[in-house]
Amino acid sequence: MKERFWIESDKELTLKILNLNNVPSIELVDPKTCMYPIIGRKYGQHGGKDISLIHTKEQAVDEGYDFYTKLYSIETEYYMEIEGLSVKGVELAFVQQAIFNEVPIRTAVFGWNWKKEEINTIPIEWRTIAIRALYVTGLTHGLVKIGVLQNESVIVLDITPINNKFSEDVVESKLPFSIGADIEFMLSCDHELIPASTFFPVEGAVGCDERQIEQDSGEYALVEIRPEKGQTPHELYTHIKQLMEKASEMVPYENIEFHAGSMPFRGYQCGGHLHFGIPSSLSLLRALDYYLAIPVALTEETKTAKLRRKTNHGGLGRFREKTYGFEYISLSSWIVEPNLTKSILCLAYLVATHHHELQTEFLFHPNIQRAFYHGNQPILKQLWGDIKSTLMKTSSYSSYENELAYLFDIIENGNRFNESSDIRKNWEMIIPNQTYDTGLIIQIPKKIRQKYNLKEGDSTFVCAGKNMSPATIHAYPFSFHNSNMIQLSKSLRSKLILPQDWNPKLLSAGRVITLGPIIGILAARPFDRQTTYFQHLFRLAKEKQMFVYVFEPQDINWDQQVIKGTTLNGEGIFPFPAVIYDRLFSRKANNDYDIDEIRAKLETLNKIPFLNPPAMVELTSNKWETHQLLSDEHDEYLPETRRFKHFTDLTEMLDRYGEVFIKPIDGSMSRGVMRIIRRPTEILMFHVYTKTVQQFSRVEELFNVIEPFIETTPHLIQEGIRRKKYNGKNLEIRVYMQKNEKQIWFRTGMVARLTSNEVMTEDLEVNLRLSIVMNRLYQDPTERRYMTNQLGRIARKIVATVEQEVGDFGELAVDLCIDQYDSIKLLEINAKPDNLFSQIRAYKLRSLAGIRLLNYAASLAGYKNQV
C-alpha cells in the first residue's frame, strides 16, 4: 500500500490534478451537460484503441465509456522525457500510413511513429509546461505528451511514468548562499486602485512591475521593490525595510494606502518572489512547496489566496531558472507586516539550507493539493504538526527560533493577515498629513472608448441628471473581467453628486458623456407594504448597473436641481432621475405642494419621462372614463356600468341583477365601495372598506343614505358578477402585462387572487399560482388551456386599447374574473400594481417582472441597447 499507484493508473485523476494546478491540459466534460461531439475514454492503457468520438448523449451512455474529454483539433504532438526538472529528450509524431480515424490517434497501432527532435527547437514555454505537468503529479521520471493547437498554444495530452525510476543526486546547499527578492504591492486612493506609475518610475529599486493597466496605456498597476540580495535573511530584511521607507516617502499622502497579500484588487495578483543563489533541484522545490508555501497558506485570506493560486504565478512548483540560481514565485506578497516578513525570510532560508533532509510524502496527495488550491485551511492545518516538528529537528532551527515563533503562533492561533489594511501603518511608517486629489477623472474600458471614439487622455464633459462637470478620460483598470463598467474619481463623483458604490452605464454624443440610467421612484413615506418591493428593485438595479432611489414630492430641491432620496444604503442627495416610476397612490394635494403640478413640471419642464405617464394614471384612476374607453371595443367583457345620478339607476340595476356595487369614480383600495344585495324581505348594504353592514326594508330608505355620497363625490353603479369559486372563495385573476427593453409587450405572469368578500381587499386576499386553481376548475387540459390563453389574449387587447388612448407606457395589471357561465369579465385595470409573485413563491417571475420594469425604464432613458 506504500507504493504510489493513484496517479499512474488513473488517467482521469491525472487530468484533474493537472487542471487543479492550472496546467493547460485536456478538459474533462460531463456527457449530461456538455456540447457534442466529445471523446469517450476508458481506464488503463490501450494504445489508443479505447478512444472514440461520441456524437450524442445516448451514444455516451450506451457504449459505456469511463470518462469523457473535450474534442480538440491537435496539429502536432510531442513526447518529452522529463527527469526531475529537466527535459532529457523530445520526439515528434509523424505519419507513415495512418489508419483512417475521425480523431487522429498518434500511436504505432494507427500508423504513426516518433522521431527525435532537438530540445532547443522546442519553445521554453512548452518545456516549462511539460516539466511542471510531471512535477505536480509527483512523478520524477516520465514521458509527457503535449499537443499543439491551431493557435500554437499547447495542452498536455498524457503522462506516462518510466519504470526505471529517476533518482536525483541531492546536493546539500553550500553555506552561505545569497537570498534576494522582488515583492509587489498596490496603491489605493480613497479605496480605489491608483496606478503605481502615478508616483514611481518603471525602473529602479522602487519601481513598477511590467503589468500595465491596459496594453500600451503607459499606466502600471503594481509597485515592485527590488532590494539588494543578502547573505542572510536578516540582511535581506534590512534592505526590504529601507525600500519600504523610501516608497512611503515617495507617496506623502494620508489618503493613499499600500496593500499587499495575494490579490489586493481582483485581477491583480501580487507576488513575493524569492531569489536563491543556489541551483534549483527537485528536492529543493518540493521542500519549498511543503515547508514554506503551505505554512504561508495558513496565514493568508482564503478568498483572495485561492484566486491567485489559479494564475500563472500562483500554485505549487512555480519557479524560474536564473543565472544566479533560481527564483521561487509561488508565494503571494508577504510584506503585509514586518514580523511576518522577517519570519518568512528566515523560514525560506532554513528550508533551502536543509531541503535534503526534509520529506514531502503528502505534497502530491490529491486531497492535499485540492485543499491548497481551494483554500481549505482546516485540512492543511492537519499537516502543521508534522511540518513544525520536522523543521525543529534541523540543526539551524535554533538560529531562527525567535523569528519563526511569530509565524508559528499565527498558524497555531488561526489568525489571518488582513489584506485590506494599510501596510505602511503596519510597518509604522511616518505618513504626512496631506491629501492627494486624483482630479476629475473618468476611467473607461477600451471597448467602450472605441465604440464612442473616445481617446485616452482627452478632455470631455460628464453629465448625470442635471449636473455636469469637465473630466479627463483614462483607461479602466478592471476591463479584463468587466468590460462594461466605468469608474469615477472621488472628486468627479462629488461634483456630480453620485453615490460611491454605483458604477453607471455610459452614453456619449459629441463631447458629452451621459451617465445612467438613474431611475427615481415617486412614493410617499412611510413606504409600508411597498418597502420590500422597492428593496427588491434596488438590488436588481445594482446588478444591472442602474441607480434607483425613492423620493417624495417635498424632497425635490428645484433651485439646485437635486433630490433627497432613499436607497438600500440610506438617505442621500442625488441628481434628478432620467426616468420616474410613479408609485404615489394619494391624489390629494398637500399643503406644501400640488401633486398634479409636480408631475407636470417633472414631465414637461424637466423633460423626464414617466414609466407610466400621468395621463395613464389619470385614466386608470377614473373608473368611469376607463369604462367608456373600453366599452367601444370590449363591451362583451365589461359588467354593465352606469354613472350613478338618479334613484332610477339604483332601482333598475337592482331589478335586473339583484346585486350591485356602488363605487367612487376616482376611488382606490376599496375605499367608499358599497355592495348592495336585495333579498325578498330586506336590502343589505355592505361597506367593503370598513366591513360594516346596514339593513333596509325599502329601496327609498337605502337611497336616502346613499344620496349624500353621490351628490358630493361622483360614483358609478355596476352589476354584481357571480364569479367562479375556489375552496368557497371568489376568484379573480391578475394578468401582469409589461414592456421589455425593446418596448414590446409581454405577459409576465398571472396570479389567482381569492377572497371571501365580493371585492378584493388586501387584508383578506389569498394569492395562489393560477395553475393550481385552473387545474381544479378545468380538469380537461384542452379546456384549461383555452381558458388560460383567453385570459392572456383579453389582457393584451385591453392594453392595446389603453395605449392607443394615452400613448406609450410600461406596465399594467388587468384584473379579470370568470363568471358562473365561464365568460371572462373585466373587473379593473391598475396602473400601479403590486408585484404579487413573491406571495405565491414564484421568485423567478418576481425577478423577471423587476428586470423587465428596469429594462423598460432604461430604454426610456436612452439605454435601449445596453440592458
CSV table of C-alpha atoms in Angstrom, one decimal, residues 238-381:
chain,number,residue,atom,x,y,z
A,238,THR,CA,17.0,45.3,6.4
A,239,HIS,CA,17.2,46.0,2.7
A,240,ILE,CA,13.4,45.5,2.3
A,241,LYS,CA,12.7,47.8,5.2
A,242,GLN,CA,14.9,50.5,3.7
A,243,LEU,CA,13.0,50.3,0.4
A,244,MET,CA,9.6,50.3,2.2
A,245,GLU,CA,10.6,53.6,3.9
A,246,LYS,CA,11.8,55.0,0.6
A,247,ALA,CA,8.5,54.0,-1.1
A,248,SER,CA,6.5,55.6,1.6
A,249,GLU,CA,8.5,58.9,1.3
A,250,MET,CA,7.6,59.0,-2.4
A,251,VAL,CA,3.9,58.9,-1.6
A,252,PRO,CA,3.4,61.5,1.1
A,253,TYR,CA,-0.4,61.3,1.3
A,254,GLU,CA,-2.6,60.0,4.1
A,255,ASN,CA,-5.5,59.0,1.9
A,256,ILE,CA,-3.3,56.7,-0.2
A,257,GLU,CA,-2.7,53.2,1.2
A,258,PHE,CA,-0.3,50.4,0.4
A,259,HIS,CA,-1.8,46.9,0.1
A,260,ALA,CA,0.0,43.6,-0.1
A,261,GLY,CA,-1.1,39.9,0.1
A,262,SER,CA,-2.5,37.7,-2.6
A,263,MET,CA,-4.8,40.0,-4.6
A,264,PRO,CA,-5.5,43.4,-3.1
A,265,PHE,CA,-7.6,44.2,-6.2
A,266,ARG,CA,-9.3,41.4,-8.0
A,267,GLY,CA,-7.4,40.5,-11.2
A,268,TYR,CA,-4.1,41.9,-10.0
A,269,GLN,CA,-2.2,39.2,-8.2
A,270,CYS,CA,0.8,40.3,-6.0
A,271,GLY,CA,3.9,38.1,-5.7
A,272,GLY,CA,6.6,37.8,-3.1
A,273,HIS,CA,9.3,36.2,-5.3
A,274,LEU,CA,12.4,34.7,-3.5
A,275,HIS,CA,15.8,34.6,-5.3
A,276,PHE,CA,18.1,31.8,-4.1
A,277,GLY,CA,21.8,31.8,-5.0
A,278,ILE,CA,21.9,28.0,-5.3
A,279,PRO,CA,20.9,25.6,-8.1
A,280,SER,CA,17.3,24.5,-8.4
A,281,SER,CA,16.5,20.9,-7.8
A,282,LEU,CA,13.5,18.6,-7.4
A,283,SER,CA,14.3,18.2,-3.7
A,284,LEU,CA,14.6,21.9,-3.1
A,285,LEU,CA,11.4,22.8,-5.0
A,286,ARG,CA,9.4,20.1,-3.2
A,287,ALA,CA,10.7,21.3,0.2
A,288,LEU,CA,9.8,24.9,-0.5
A,289,ASP,CA,6.3,23.9,-1.6
A,290,TYR,CA,5.6,21.7,1.5
A,291,TYR,CA,7.5,23.6,4.3
A,292,LEU,CA,7.1,27.2,3.1
A,293,ALA,CA,4.1,27.5,0.7
A,294,ILE,CA,1.7,25.5,2.9
A,295,PRO,CA,2.6,27.3,6.1
A,296,VAL,CA,2.2,30.7,4.4
A,297,ALA,CA,-1.1,29.5,3.0
A,298,LEU,CA,-2.3,29.0,6.6
A,299,THR,CA,-1.8,32.8,7.3
A,300,GLU,CA,-3.5,34.1,4.1
A,301,GLU,CA,-7.0,35.4,3.4
A,302,THR,CA,-8.6,32.4,1.7
A,303,LYS,CA,-10.8,34.3,-0.6
A,304,THR,CA,-8.0,36.1,-2.4
A,305,ALA,CA,-5.3,33.5,-2.0
A,306,LYS,CA,-7.2,30.8,-3.9
A,307,LEU,CA,-7.8,33.3,-6.7
A,308,ARG,CA,-4.0,33.9,-7.0
A,309,ARG,CA,-3.2,30.2,-7.0
A,310,LYS,CA,-5.2,29.9,-10.2
A,311,THR,CA,-2.9,32.3,-12.0
A,312,ASN,CA,0.4,31.5,-13.8
A,313,HIS,CA,2.4,32.8,-10.8
A,314,GLY,CA,0.5,31.1,-8.0
A,315,GLY,CA,0.3,27.4,-7.2
A,316,LEU,CA,2.8,24.7,-6.3
A,317,GLY,CA,6.1,24.2,-8.1
A,318,ARG,CA,6.4,27.7,-9.7
A,319,PHE,CA,10.0,28.7,-10.3
A,320,ARG,CA,12.3,30.2,-12.9
A,321,GLU,CA,15.9,29.4,-13.7
A,322,LYS,CA,18.2,32.4,-13.3
A,323,THR,CA,22.0,33.0,-13.8
A,324,TYR,CA,22.4,33.3,-10.0
A,325,GLY,CA,20.4,30.2,-9.2
A,326,PHE,CA,16.6,30.2,-9.4
A,327,GLU,CA,13.6,32.3,-8.5
A,328,TYR,CA,10.7,30.8,-6.4
A,329,ILE,CA,7.5,32.5,-7.4
A,330,SER,CA,4.7,30.5,-5.7
A,331,LEU,CA,4.3,32.9,-2.8
A,332,SER,CA,2.0,35.9,-2.6
A,333,SER,CA,3.3,39.2,-1.3
A,334,TRP,CA,4.4,38.6,2.2
A,335,ILE,CA,5.2,42.1,3.3
A,336,VAL,CA,1.9,42.7,5.0
A,337,GLU,CA,3.6,43.1,8.3
A,338,PRO,CA,7.3,43.4,9.3
A,339,ASN,CA,7.4,40.5,11.7
A,340,LEU,CA,5.7,38.3,9.2
A,341,THR,CA,8.2,39.4,6.5
A,342,LYS,CA,11.2,38.5,8.8
A,343,SER,CA,9.7,35.2,9.8
A,344,ILE,CA,9.0,34.1,6.2
A,345,LEU,CA,12.5,35.0,5.1
A,346,CYS,CA,14.0,33.0,7.9
A,347,LEU,CA,11.8,30.0,7.1
A,348,ALA,CA,12.7,30.2,3.4
A,349,TYR,CA,16.4,30.2,4.3
A,350,LEU,CA,16.0,27.3,6.7
A,351,VAL,CA,14.1,25.2,4.2
A,352,ALA,CA,16.6,25.9,1.4
A,353,THR,CA,19.5,25.0,3.8
A,354,HIS,CA,18.0,21.7,4.9
A,355,HIS,CA,15.9,20.6,1.9
A,356,HIS,CA,17.9,17.4,1.5
A,357,GLU,CA,16.7,16.3,5.0
A,358,LEU,CA,13.0,17.2,4.5
A,359,GLN,CA,10.5,14.6,3.5
A,360,THR,CA,7.4,15.6,1.4
A,361,GLU,CA,5.4,12.4,1.2
A,362,PHE,CA,2.0,14.1,1.4
A,363,LEU,CA,2.7,17.0,-1.0
A,364,PHE,CA,1.2,15.3,-4.1
A,365,HIS,CA,-1.8,13.6,-2.5
A,366,PRO,CA,-4.9,14.8,-4.4
A,367,ASN,CA,-6.7,15.7,-1.2
A,368,ILE,CA,-3.8,17.9,-0.1
A,369,GLN,CA,-3.5,19.6,-3.4
A,370,ARG,CA,-7.2,20.2,-3.6
A,371,ALA,CA,-7.1,21.7,-0.1
A,372,PHE,CA,-4.2,24.0,-1.1
A,373,TYR,CA,-5.9,25.3,-4.2
A,374,HIS,CA,-9.4,25.6,-2.7
A,375,GLY,CA,-8.1,27.4,0.4
A,376,ASN,CA,-9.3,24.6,2.8
A,377,GLN,CA,-7.2,25.6,5.8
A,378,PRO,CA,-8.6,23.1,8.2
A,379,ILE,CA,-7.2,20.2,6.1
A,380,LEU,CA,-3.9,21.9,5.6
A,381,LYS,CA,-3.7,22.6,9.3
